[in-house]
CSV table of C-alpha atoms in Angstrom, one decimal:
chain,number,residue,atom,x,y,z
A,21,MET,CA,23.3,-2.6,12.2
A,22,THR,CA,26.7,-1.2,11.4
A,23,ALA,CA,25.3,0.6,8.3
A,24,ILE,CA,22.5,2.1,10.4
A,25,LEU,CA,24.9,3.4,13.0
A,26,GLU,CA,27.1,4.9,10.3
A,27,ARG,CA,24.2,6.6,8.5
A,28,ALA,CA,23.1,8.1,11.8
A,29,GLY,CA,26.6,9.6,12.4
A,30,SER,CA,26.9,7.6,15.6
A,31,PRO,CA,29.9,8.6,17.8
A,32,LEU,CA,30.2,5.1,19.1
A,33,ALA,CA,33.7,3.6,19.1
A,34,ALA,CA,34.5,0.4,17.2
A,35,GLU,CA,34.5,-1.7,20.4
A,36,GLU,CA,31.0,-0.3,21.4
A,37,ARG,CA,29.6,-1.1,18.0
A,38,SER,CA,31.0,-4.6,18.2
A,39,ALA,CA,29.4,-5.1,21.6
A,40,ILE,CA,26.0,-4.0,20.2
A,41,GLU,CA,26.4,-6.5,17.2
A,42,ARG,CA,27.3,-9.3,19.6
A,43,TRP,CA,24.2,-8.5,21.8
A,44,TYR,CA,21.9,-8.7,18.8
A,45,ALA,CA,23.6,-12.0,17.6
A,46,ALA,CA,23.1,-13.5,21.1
A,47,GLN,CA,19.4,-12.6,21.2
A,48,ALA,CA,18.7,-14.0,17.7
A,49,PRO,CA,17.3,-17.5,17.4
A,50,GLU,CA,19.2,-20.1,15.3
A,51,LEU,CA,16.1,-20.6,13.1
A,52,LEU,CA,12.8,-18.8,12.7
A,53,PRO,CA,9.7,-20.9,13.2
A,54,VAL,CA,7.9,-21.8,10.0
A,55,ARG,CA,4.1,-21.9,9.6
A,56,ARG,CA,2.2,-23.9,7.0
A,57,GLY,CA,-1.0,-22.3,5.6
A,58,LEU,CA,-3.1,-20.1,7.9
A,59,PRO,CA,-4.3,-21.8,11.1
A,60,GLY,CA,-8.0,-21.0,11.8
A,61,ALA,CA,-8.9,-20.0,8.3
A,62,THR,CA,-12.3,-21.2,7.1
A,63,PRO,CA,-13.9,-21.6,3.6
A,64,SER,CA,-15.1,-18.5,1.9
A,65,PRO,CA,-18.9,-18.0,1.9
A,66,LEU,CA,-18.5,-16.1,-1.4
A,67,ALA,CA,-17.6,-17.6,-4.8
A,68,PHE,CA,-15.2,-15.9,-7.2
A,69,GLY,CA,-14.5,-16.2,-10.9
A,70,ARG,CA,-11.0,-15.7,-12.2
A,71,LEU,CA,-9.9,-13.5,-15.1
A,72,ALA,CA,-6.3,-13.0,-16.2
A,73,PHE,CA,-4.9,-10.6,-18.8
A,74,ALA,CA,-1.9,-8.8,-20.0
A,75,PRO,CA,-1.0,-6.3,-22.7
A,76,ARG,CA,-1.0,-7.7,-26.2
A,77,GLY,CA,2.3,-9.5,-27.0
A,78,ALA,CA,3.7,-8.8,-23.5
A,79,PRO,CA,6.5,-11.1,-22.2
A,80,PRO,CA,5.7,-13.2,-19.1
A,81,VAL,CA,7.7,-11.0,-16.7
A,82,PRO,CA,5.2,-8.5,-15.2
A,83,GLY,CA,6.2,-6.0,-12.6
A,84,ILE,CA,2.8,-4.5,-11.6
A,85,SER,CA,3.5,-2.2,-8.7
A,86,HIS,CA,0.1,-0.5,-8.2
A,87,LEU,CA,-3.5,-0.8,-9.3
A,88,TRP,CA,-6.3,1.8,-9.0
A,89,TRP,CA,-10.0,1.8,-10.1
A,90,ALA,CA,-11.0,5.2,-11.6
A,91,ASP,CA,-13.7,6.5,-13.9
A,92,LEU,CA,-11.4,8.4,-16.2
A,93,TYR,CA,-13.8,9.4,-18.9
A,94,GLY,CA,-17.0,10.2,-17.0
A,95,ASP,CA,-19.0,7.4,-18.5
A,96,ALA,CA,-19.8,5.7,-15.1
A,97,ARG,CA,-17.6,2.7,-16.2
A,98,PRO,CA,-14.5,2.4,-14.0
A,99,GLU,CA,-11.2,1.8,-15.7
A,100,LEU,CA,-8.5,-0.2,-14.1
A,101,VAL,CA,-5.2,1.8,-14.0
A,102,ALA,CA,-1.9,0.1,-13.4
A,103,THR,CA,1.8,0.8,-13.2
A,104,ASP,CA,4.4,-1.7,-14.2
A,105,MET,CA,7.7,-0.8,-12.6
A,106,ARG,CA,9.7,-3.3,-14.7
A,107,SER,CA,8.7,-2.3,-18.2
A,108,GLY,CA,7.9,1.3,-17.3
A,109,LEU,CA,4.3,1.1,-18.6
A,110,VAL,CA,1.2,2.9,-17.3
A,111,LEU,CA,-1.8,0.9,-18.4
A,112,VAL,CA,-5.6,1.5,-18.6
A,113,GLY,CA,-8.2,-1.2,-19.3
A,114,HIS,CA,-11.7,-2.5,-18.8
A,115,PRO,CA,-11.2,-6.0,-17.5
A,116,TRP,CA,-14.8,-7.1,-17.6
A,117,GLN,CA,-15.6,-5.5,-21.0
A,118,ASP,CA,-12.7,-6.6,-23.2
A,119,ARG,CA,-9.8,-7.7,-21.0
A,120,ARG,CA,-7.5,-5.4,-22.9
A,121,LEU,CA,-4.8,-3.2,-21.4
A,122,ARG,CA,-4.0,0.0,-23.3
A,123,ILE,CA,-0.6,1.6,-22.9
A,124,VAL,CA,-1.1,5.3,-22.0
A,125,ALA,CA,2.5,6.2,-21.0
A,126,ARG,CA,6.1,4.9,-20.8
A,127,LEU,CA,8.1,6.0,-17.9
A,128,PRO,CA,11.4,4.6,-16.4
A,129,HIS,CA,10.0,2.7,-13.3
A,130,PRO,CA,6.5,3.9,-12.2
A,131,SER,CA,5.5,2.7,-8.7
A,132,HIS,CA,2.1,4.4,-8.0
A,133,VAL,CA,-0.7,6.1,-9.8
A,134,GLU,CA,-3.6,8.3,-8.8
A,135,ALA,CA,-6.5,9.9,-10.8
A,136,CYS,CA,-7.4,13.5,-10.3
A,137,ASP,CA,-8.2,16.7,-12.2
A,138,LEU,CA,-4.9,18.4,-11.5
A,139,ASP,CA,-5.4,21.5,-13.6
A,140,GLY,CA,-9.1,22.1,-13.1
A,141,ASP,CA,-10.1,21.6,-16.7
A,142,ARG,CA,-12.8,19.1,-15.8
A,143,ARG,CA,-10.9,16.1,-17.2
A,144,ARG,CA,-9.4,13.3,-15.1
A,145,ASP,CA,-5.6,13.2,-15.3
A,146,LEU,CA,-3.2,10.8,-13.7
A,147,VAL,CA,-0.3,11.6,-11.4
A,148,VAL,CA,2.5,9.0,-11.1
A,149,ALA,CA,5.3,8.3,-8.7
A,150,ASP,CA,8.4,7.0,-10.4
A,151,LEU,CA,11.3,5.1,-8.7
A,152,GLY,CA,14.0,5.9,-11.2
A,153,THR,CA,15.4,2.4,-10.7
A,154,ILE,CA,13.9,-0.9,-9.7
A,155,GLU,CA,16.9,-1.9,-7.5
A,156,PRO,CA,17.3,0.0,-4.2
A,157,ALA,CA,20.0,2.6,-4.4
A,158,ASP,CA,20.7,6.2,-3.3
A,159,HIS,CA,20.3,8.4,-6.4
A,160,HIS,CA,18.3,11.3,-7.6
A,161,ARG,CA,16.5,9.8,-10.6
A,162,GLY,CA,13.1,9.6,-9.0
A,163,GLN,CA,10.4,11.9,-10.2
A,164,VAL,CA,6.7,12.8,-10.0
A,165,VAL,CA,5.0,12.9,-13.4
A,166,TRP,CA,1.6,14.4,-14.5
A,167,LEU,CA,-0.1,12.5,-17.3
A,168,ARG,CA,-2.4,15.3,-18.6
A,169,ARG,CA,-5.5,14.3,-20.4
A,170,GLU,CA,-5.6,15.2,-24.1
A,171,GLY,CA,-8.7,13.7,-25.7
A,172,ARG,CA,-8.7,10.1,-24.7
A,173,GLY,CA,-4.9,10.1,-24.5
A,174,PHE,CA,-2.3,11.5,-22.1
A,175,ARG,CA,0.7,13.8,-22.3
A,176,SER,CA,3.6,13.3,-19.9
A,177,VAL,CA,4.7,16.4,-17.9
A,178,GLN,CA,7.4,16.1,-15.2
A,179,LEU,CA,6.3,18.0,-12.0
A,180,ALA,CA,9.4,17.3,-9.8
A,181,GLY,CA,12.6,15.6,-10.7
A,182,GLY,CA,16.0,15.0,-9.0
A,183,LEU,CA,14.4,13.0,-6.2
A,184,GLY,CA,15.2,9.7,-4.5
A,185,ARG,CA,13.1,6.7,-5.3
A,186,VAL,CA,9.5,7.9,-5.2
A,187,ALA,CA,7.1,5.3,-3.7
A,188,ASP,CA,3.8,7.2,-3.4
A,189,VAL,CA,2.0,10.4,-4.5
A,190,ARG,CA,-1.4,11.7,-3.4
A,191,PRO,CA,-3.3,14.7,-4.8
A,192,VAL,CA,-4.9,16.8,-2.1
A,193,ASP,CA,-5.5,20.5,-1.4
A,194,LEU,CA,-3.2,20.8,1.6
A,195,ASP,CA,-3.0,24.6,1.9
A,196,GLY,CA,-6.7,25.2,1.4
A,197,ASP,CA,-6.4,27.5,-1.7
A,198,ARG,CA,-8.8,25.4,-3.8
A,199,ASP,CA,-6.3,23.8,-6.1
A,200,LEU,CA,-4.6,20.4,-5.8
A,201,ASP,CA,-1.2,20.0,-4.3
A,202,LEU,CA,0.7,16.7,-4.1
A,203,LEU,CA,1.8,14.7,-1.1
A,204,VAL,CA,4.9,12.7,-2.0
A,205,ALA,CA,6.6,9.7,-0.2
A,206,VAL,CA,10.2,9.5,-1.4
A,207,PHE,CA,11.4,6.2,-0.1
A,208,GLY,CA,14.9,6.7,-1.4
A,209,PHE,CA,17.2,4.1,0.2
A,210,ARG,CA,19.6,4.8,2.9
A,211,ALA,CA,20.2,8.5,2.5
A,212,THR,CA,18.1,10.1,-0.2
A,213,GLY,CA,14.4,9.7,1.0
A,214,ARG,CA,12.1,12.2,2.5
A,215,LEU,CA,8.4,13.2,2.8
A,216,LEU,CA,7.4,16.1,0.7
A,217,TRP,CA,4.5,18.2,-0.4
A,218,LEU,CA,4.4,19.9,-3.8
A,219,GLU,CA,2.6,23.2,-3.6
A,220,GLN,CA,0.7,24.1,-6.7
A,221,ARG,CA,1.2,27.7,-7.9
A,222,ARG,CA,-0.3,28.8,-11.2
A,223,GLU,CA,-0.3,31.9,-13.2
A,224,ALA,CA,-3.4,32.7,-15.3
A,225,ALA,CA,-3.7,30.7,-18.6
A,226,ALA,CA,-0.5,28.7,-17.7
A,227,LEU,CA,0.0,25.1,-16.8
A,228,PRO,CA,0.4,24.7,-13.0
A,229,GLY,CA,3.9,24.7,-11.5
A,230,PHE,CA,4.9,23.1,-8.2
A,231,VAL,CA,7.1,24.3,-5.4
A,232,VAL,CA,8.8,21.5,-3.4
A,233,HIS,CA,8.5,21.6,0.4
A,234,GLU,CA,9.9,19.1,2.9
A,235,ILE,CA,7.7,17.7,5.6
A,236,ASP,CA,10.1,15.1,7.1
A,237,PRO,CA,13.8,14.5,6.2
A,238,ARG,CA,13.7,10.8,6.9
A,239,HIS,CA,14.1,8.2,4.2
A,240,GLY,CA,12.0,5.0,4.0
A,241,ALA,CA,8.5,6.5,3.5
A,242,VAL,CA,6.4,3.7,2.0
A,243,ALA,CA,3.0,5.3,1.8
A,244,CYS,CA,1.3,8.6,2.7
A,245,GLU,CA,-2.3,10.0,2.9
A,246,ALA,CA,-3.9,13.2,4.0
A,247,ARG,CA,-7.1,12.8,6.0
A,248,ASP,CA,-9.0,14.5,8.8
A,249,LEU,CA,-8.1,12.0,11.5
A,250,ASP,CA,-9.6,13.7,14.5
A,251,GLY,CA,-12.8,15.1,12.9
A,252,ASP,CA,-12.0,18.8,13.5
A,253,GLY,CA,-12.4,19.7,9.9
A,254,ALA,CA,-8.6,20.1,9.3
A,255,LEU,CA,-6.4,17.6,7.4
A,256,GLU,CA,-3.5,15.7,8.9
A,257,VAL,CA,-0.8,13.9,6.9
A,258,ILE,CA,-0.2,10.3,7.7
A,259,ALA,CA,2.9,8.4,6.6
A,260,LEU,CA,4.3,4.9,7.1
A,261,PHE,CA,8.1,4.6,7.3
A,262,ALA,CA,10.1,1.5,6.8
A,263,GLN,CA,13.9,1.0,6.9
A,264,GLU,CA,15.3,1.5,10.5
A,265,HIS,CA,12.4,3.9,11.4
A,266,GLU,CA,9.5,1.4,11.1
A,267,ALA,CA,6.8,3.9,12.4
A,268,LEU,CA,3.4,5.3,11.6
A,269,VAL,CA,3.5,9.1,11.9
A,270,ALA,CA,0.9,11.8,11.8
A,271,TYR,CA,1.6,15.5,11.0
A,272,GLU,CA,-0.7,18.3,12.2
A,273,LEU,CA,-0.8,21.2,9.8
A,274,HIS,CA,-0.2,24.7,11.2
A,275,ARG,CA,-0.6,27.8,8.9
A,276,GLU,CA,2.3,30.3,8.8
A,277,GLY,CA,2.3,33.6,7.0
A,278,GLU,CA,0.7,33.8,3.6
A,279,GLY,CA,0.0,30.2,2.4
A,280,GLY,CA,2.8,28.7,4.4
A,281,LEU,CA,2.5,25.4,6.3
A,282,ARG,CA,4.4,24.0,9.3
A,283,PHE,CA,4.0,20.3,10.2
A,284,ALA,CA,4.1,19.0,13.7
A,285,ALA,CA,5.0,15.3,13.8
A,286,ARG,CA,3.6,12.7,16.2
A,287,THR,CA,4.4,9.0,16.2
A,288,LEU,CA,1.1,7.0,16.4
A,289,TRP,CA,2.8,3.6,16.6
A,290,ARG,CA,6.3,2.2,16.3
A,291,ALA,CA,7.3,-1.4,15.5
A,292,PRO,CA,9.3,-3.4,18.1
A,293,HIS,CA,12.5,-3.5,15.9
A,294,PRO,CA,14.0,-2.1,12.7
A,295,ALA,CA,13.6,-5.3,10.7
A,296,TRP,CA,9.8,-5.1,10.8
A,297,GLY,CA,9.3,-4.9,7.0
A,298,SER,CA,6.5,-2.3,6.7
A,299,SER,CA,4.9,-2.6,3.2
A,300,GLY,CA,1.5,-0.9,3.1
A,301,MET,CA,-1.3,0.9,4.9
A,302,ARG,CA,-5.0,1.9,4.5
A,303,VAL,CA,-6.7,4.7,6.4
A,304,ALA,CA,-10.4,3.8,7.1
A,305,ASP,CA,-13.0,3.6,9.9
A,306,LEU,CA,-12.6,-0.1,10.3
A,307,ASP,CA,-14.8,-0.5,13.4
A,308,GLY,CA,-17.6,1.9,12.3
A,309,ASP,CA,-17.3,4.1,15.4
A,310,GLY,CA,-17.1,7.4,13.4
A,311,ASP,CA,-13.3,8.0,13.5
A,312,LEU,CA,-10.5,6.9,11.2
A,313,ASP,CA,-8.2,4.0,12.0
A,314,VAL,CA,-5.2,2.6,10.1
A,315,VAL,CA,-4.6,-0.9,8.8
A,316,LEU,CA,-1.0,-1.8,8.4
A,317,ALA,CA,0.8,-4.5,6.4
A,318,ASN,CA,4.4,-5.6,7.1
A,319,GLY,CA,5.6,-8.3,4.8
A,320,ASP,CA,8.7,-7.1,3.0
A,321,VAL,CA,11.1,-10.0,2.4
A,322,LEU,CA,13.2,-8.5,-0.3
A,323,ASP,CA,16.2,-7.7,1.9
A,324,ASP,CA,17.0,-11.3,2.9
A,325,HIS,CA,14.2,-13.5,1.4
A,326,ARG,CA,13.4,-15.0,4.9
A,327,LEU,CA,9.9,-15.8,6.1
A,328,LYS,CA,9.2,-13.8,9.2
A,329,PRO,CA,6.7,-15.1,11.8
A,330,TYR,CA,5.8,-11.6,12.8
A,331,HIS,CA,4.8,-10.5,9.2
A,332,GLY,CA,1.1,-9.9,8.8
A,333,LEU,CA,-1.8,-7.4,9.2
A,334,ARG,CA,-2.4,-5.0,12.1
A,335,TRP,CA,-5.1,-2.5,13.0
A,336,VAL,CA,-4.1,0.7,14.8
A,337,GLU,CA,-7.3,1.8,16.3
A,338,GLN,CA,-8.0,5.4,17.2
A,339,ARG,CA,-9.5,5.8,20.7
A,340,PRO,CA,-10.9,8.9,22.4
A,341,GLY,CA,-8.3,11.3,23.9
A,342,GLY,CA,-5.8,11.0,21.1
A,343,ARG,CA,-4.8,7.4,21.9
A,344,TRP,CA,-3.9,4.9,19.2
A,345,VAL,CA,-4.0,1.2,20.1
A,346,PRO,CA,-2.5,-1.5,18.0
A,347,HIS,CA,-4.2,-4.9,17.4
A,348,GLU,CA,-3.1,-8.1,15.7
A,349,LEU,CA,-5.4,-9.0,12.8
A,350,ALA,CA,-3.7,-12.0,11.1
A,351,PRO,CA,-0.3,-13.4,10.3
A,352,MET,CA,0.6,-13.4,6.6
A,353,TYR,CA,3.9,-14.1,5.1
A,354,GLY,CA,4.9,-11.5,2.4
A,355,VAL,CA,1.9,-9.3,2.8
A,356,TYR,CA,2.1,-6.3,0.5
A,357,GLY,CA,-1.2,-4.9,-0.7
A,358,VAL,CA,-4.0,-4.1,1.7
A,359,GLU,CA,-7.5,-2.8,1.2
A,360,VAL,CA,-10.5,-2.1,3.4
A,361,ALA,CA,-13.9,-2.7,1.7
A,362,ASP,CA,-17.2,-4.3,2.3
A,363,LEU,CA,-16.6,-7.5,0.3
A,364,ASP,CA,-19.8,-9.4,1.3
A,365,GLY,CA,-22.1,-6.4,1.2
A,366,ASP,CA,-23.3,-6.7,4.8
A,367,GLY,CA,-22.7,-3.1,5.8
A,368,ASP,CA,-19.4,-3.3,7.6
A,369,ARG,CA,-15.7,-3.0,6.6
A,370,ASP,CA,-13.6,-6.1,5.9
A,371,VAL,CA,-9.8,-6.3,5.3
A,372,LEU,CA,-8.3,-7.7,2.1
A,373,ALA,CA,-4.6,-8.4,1.5
A,374,CYS,CA,-2.3,-10.0,-1.0
A,375,ALA,CA,1.2,-11.5,-0.7
A,376,MET,CA,4.4,-11.3,-2.6
A,377,LEU,CA,7.1,-14.0,-2.0
A,378,PRO,CA,8.9,-14.0,-5.3
A,379,HIS,CA,11.8,-16.1,-4.1
A,380,LEU,CA,9.7,-19.2,-3.2
A,381,GLU,CA,10.1,-22.0,-5.8
A,382,ALA,CA,7.1,-24.2,-6.7
A,383,GLU,CA,8.1,-27.0,-4.3
A,384,GLN,CA,8.4,-24.5,-1.4
A,385,ARG,CA,5.0,-23.0,-2.1
A,386,ALA,CA,3.4,-26.4,-2.2
A,387,ALA,CA,5.0,-27.4,1.1
A,388,LEU,CA,4.2,-24.1,2.9
A,389,ASP,CA,0.8,-23.5,1.3
A,390,PRO,CA,1.0,-19.8,2.0
A,391,PRO,CA,-2.1,-17.6,1.5
A,392,SER,CA,-1.7,-15.3,-1.5
A,393,VAL,CA,-5.1,-13.5,-1.1
A,394,LEU,CA,-6.7,-13.2,2.3
A,395,TRP,CA,-10.1,-11.9,3.3
A,396,LEU,CA,-10.7,-11.0,6.9
A,397,GLU,CA,-14.5,-10.9,7.2
A,398,GLN,CA,-15.8,-8.7,10.0
A,399,ILE,CA,-18.7,-10.7,11.3
A,400,GLU,CA,-19.5,-8.3,14.1
A,401,THR,CA,-17.7,-5.2,15.3
A,402,ARG,CA,-14.1,-5.9,16.0
A,403,ARG,CA,-14.4,-9.7,15.3
A,404,PHE,CA,-12.9,-11.1,12.2
A,405,VAL,CA,-13.0,-14.5,10.4
A,406,PRO,CA,-10.1,-15.3,8.0
A,407,HIS,CA,-10.9,-16.8,4.6
A,408,VAL,CA,-8.1,-17.7,2.2
A,409,LEU,CA,-9.3,-16.8,-1.3
A,410,GLU,CA,-6.1,-17.9,-3.1
A,411,ARG,CA,-3.1,-20.0,-2.1
A,412,GLN,CA,0.5,-20.4,-3.2
A,413,ARG,CA,0.4,-17.8,-6.0
A,414,THR,CA,2.4,-15.4,-3.9
A,415,ASP,CA,3.3,-13.0,-6.8
A,416,HIS,CA,1.0,-10.1,-5.9
A,417,ALA,CA,2.6,-6.8,-5.0
A,418,SER,CA,-0.7,-4.8,-5.3
A,419,LEU,CA,-4.4,-5.1,-4.7
A,420,ALA,CA,-7.4,-2.9,-5.7
A,421,ALA,CA,-11.0,-3.4,-4.6
A,422,GLY,CA,-13.9,-2.1,-6.7
A,423,ASP,CA,-17.1,-3.0,-8.6
A,424,MET,CA,-15.7,-3.6,-12.1
A,425,ASP,CA,-18.9,-4.9,-13.7
A,426,GLY,CA,-21.6,-2.8,-12.1
A,427,ASP,CA,-23.3,-5.7,-10.3
A,428,GLY,CA,-23.1,-4.1,-6.9
A,429,ARG,CA,-20.4,-6.5,-5.6
A,430,VAL,CA,-16.8,-5.6,-4.8
A,431,ASP,CA,-14.3,-7.4,-7.0
A,432,LEU,CA,-10.6,-7.7,-6.5
A,433,ALA,CA,-7.8,-6.9,-9.0
A,434,LEU,CA,-4.3,-8.3,-8.2
A,435,GLY,CA,-1.1,-7.0,-9.7
A,436,ASN,CA,1.4,-9.7,-10.5
A,437,LEU,CA,5.2,-9.3,-10.2
A,438,THR,CA,8.0,-11.7,-10.8
A,439,ALA,CA,11.5,-11.0,-9.5
A,440,TYR,CA,13.1,-13.3,-12.0
A,441,GLY,CA,13.3,-13.8,-15.7
A,442,PRO,CA,11.0,-15.9,-17.9
A,443,GLU,CA,13.2,-19.0,-17.7
A,444,ARG,CA,12.9,-19.3,-13.9
A,445,HIS,CA,9.5,-17.9,-13.0
A,446,PRO,CA,7.3,-16.8,-16.0
A,447,ILE,CA,3.9,-15.3,-15.2
A,448,GLU,CA,1.7,-15.0,-18.3
A,449,ALA,CA,-1.0,-12.9,-16.5
A,450,TRP,CA,0.1,-9.4,-15.6
A,451,ILE,CA,-3.2,-8.7,-13.8
A,452,THR,CA,-5.6,-11.2,-12.2
A,453,VAL,CA,-9.2,-10.2,-11.3
A,454,LEU,CA,-11.2,-12.2,-8.8
A,455,ARG,CA,-14.8,-11.4,-9.8
A,456,ASN,CA,-17.2,-11.6,-6.9
A,457,LEU,CA,-20.0,-13.9,-7.7
A,458,GLY,CA,-21.7,-13.7,-4.4
A,459,GLY,CA,-23.0,-17.0,-2.9
A,460,ALA,CA,-25.3,-18.6,-0.4
A,461,GLY,CA,-23.0,-17.5,2.4
A,462,ALA,CA,-23.6,-13.8,1.5
A,463,LEU,CA,-27.4,-14.4,1.5
A,464,GLU,CA,-27.4,-16.4,4.7
A,465,GLY,CA,-24.9,-14.2,6.5
A,466,ALA,CA,-27.4,-12.5,8.7
A,467,ALA,CA,-29.0,-15.8,9.7
A,468,ARG,CA,-25.6,-17.3,10.7
A,469,ARG,CA,-24.6,-14.2,12.6
A,470,ALA,CA,-27.8,-14.6,14.7
A,471,GLY,CA,-26.6,-18.1,15.7
A,472,ASP,CA,-23.3,-19.1,17.3
A,473,GLY,CA,-21.2,-18.8,14.1
A,474,GLY,CA,-20.0,-22.3,14.5
A,475,GLU,CA,-20.3,-23.3,10.9
A,476,ARG,CA,-17.7,-20.7,9.9
A,477,GLY,CA,-15.2,-21.6,12.6
A,478,ALA,CA,-14.1,-19.5,15.5
A,479,ALA,CA,-14.2,-15.7,15.0
A,480,VAL,CA,-10.9,-14.0,15.7
A,481,ALA,CA,-10.9,-10.8,17.8
A,482,PRO,CA,-7.9,-8.6,17.3
A,483,ALA,CA,-5.1,-9.4,19.8
A,484,PRO,CA,-2.9,-6.9,21.4
A,485,SER,CA,-0.1,-6.0,18.9
A,486,PRO,CA,3.6,-5.6,19.6
A,487,GLY,CA,5.0,-2.2,19.3
A,488,ARG,CA,4.4,0.9,21.3
A,489,GLU,CA,1.1,2.5,21.8
A,490,SER,CA,1.0,6.2,21.4
A,491,PRO,CA,0.7,8.1,24.7
A,492,GLU,CA,-2.4,10.0,25.7
A,493,GLY,CA,-2.7,13.3,24.0
A,494,PRO,CA,0.0,14.9,21.8
């Protein structure tokens, strides 16, 4: 708390700060309640096969920070693209075909990767966010890197350097000039983060250059996207902030002058306190009502390694009139990666999540039995049934959903990350894939939904969520 006040330049006197700290200490419980497993979870109606792989000769200390399915070579076979922030590797592989991971680039500490045709040459490139360091710190070693396709390989080109720790990058034409710009979440640490957009400017027959513009000066940006939230045909920027801000913020774009943009911020939702631990988000129409919602994950335990009873998944639902209403979906210790996909092929959207609790020893994992992969099956609009697909292997910092083998079913790729060396907690598999094998439950789902649903256990309707709902209108 003292550090937050100092960073904010608070004019409070020492006695006033001490009073605030004493108040917080008086409100805090002696111990946080601990939950075993996930109450109310039911067996999965789908079966999954398990595949595990790593780069050839790789040590058992993965740091997979992000995974992404992308058809890089236009052959209708999706590649799995991964970043490993410990070793600095950017990897591409076909997990179902040969289980091999090919190294396509070496960077300091890559955190996120996206596929796009950045220069318009009809070849899929990669853009990468790089932290600069694994450990949190205020510095200017973060960067955004373009991996430009050359044949079946890639050449590394720095697009922006001298940044804080860069957590996310998204290619999008923000200014409407028919080329791709980049939306960048610079998490930083306590002073160096901000939300940026890199405007692409290009002279004829030259590689594109980028001009850096600031959207929001705040540090702590975990994730960002650009989507048409209100269906008016214009993009809005959406960003999730952690640190002391702990807020979901949307930015309306206003054009100024020749190609200029101004961003008007509006907080859609704010967490109840600054120790919320926001860790991820997905923008999707979860309830199928024709507008976009946001699914949030808060499970960051890396500050103090404590299990928080309020960590879990939440759905911030868009309602008519510009209202955003939060709902509890499920508690989940250490939740990091989140996806929205139709896992069972029944025509609606489900929620998928993975957990990272690297500090838990084997005995603690066995005693707590925490879910490490969770499927929230939407059995009817706004009603979800939790299924634990994996337990106790809480080493997953990232999750990607996609049909890896072309059988029409959504499979799950999980990125593994160990916070310790090979002596304490070795992990041989850098990436684990749960291959969706379908099952009787998938075929009989419609019949069960016509009944009372009893054989699955009770369905869970989203509960009201803590935090502040956004007010009506802007």
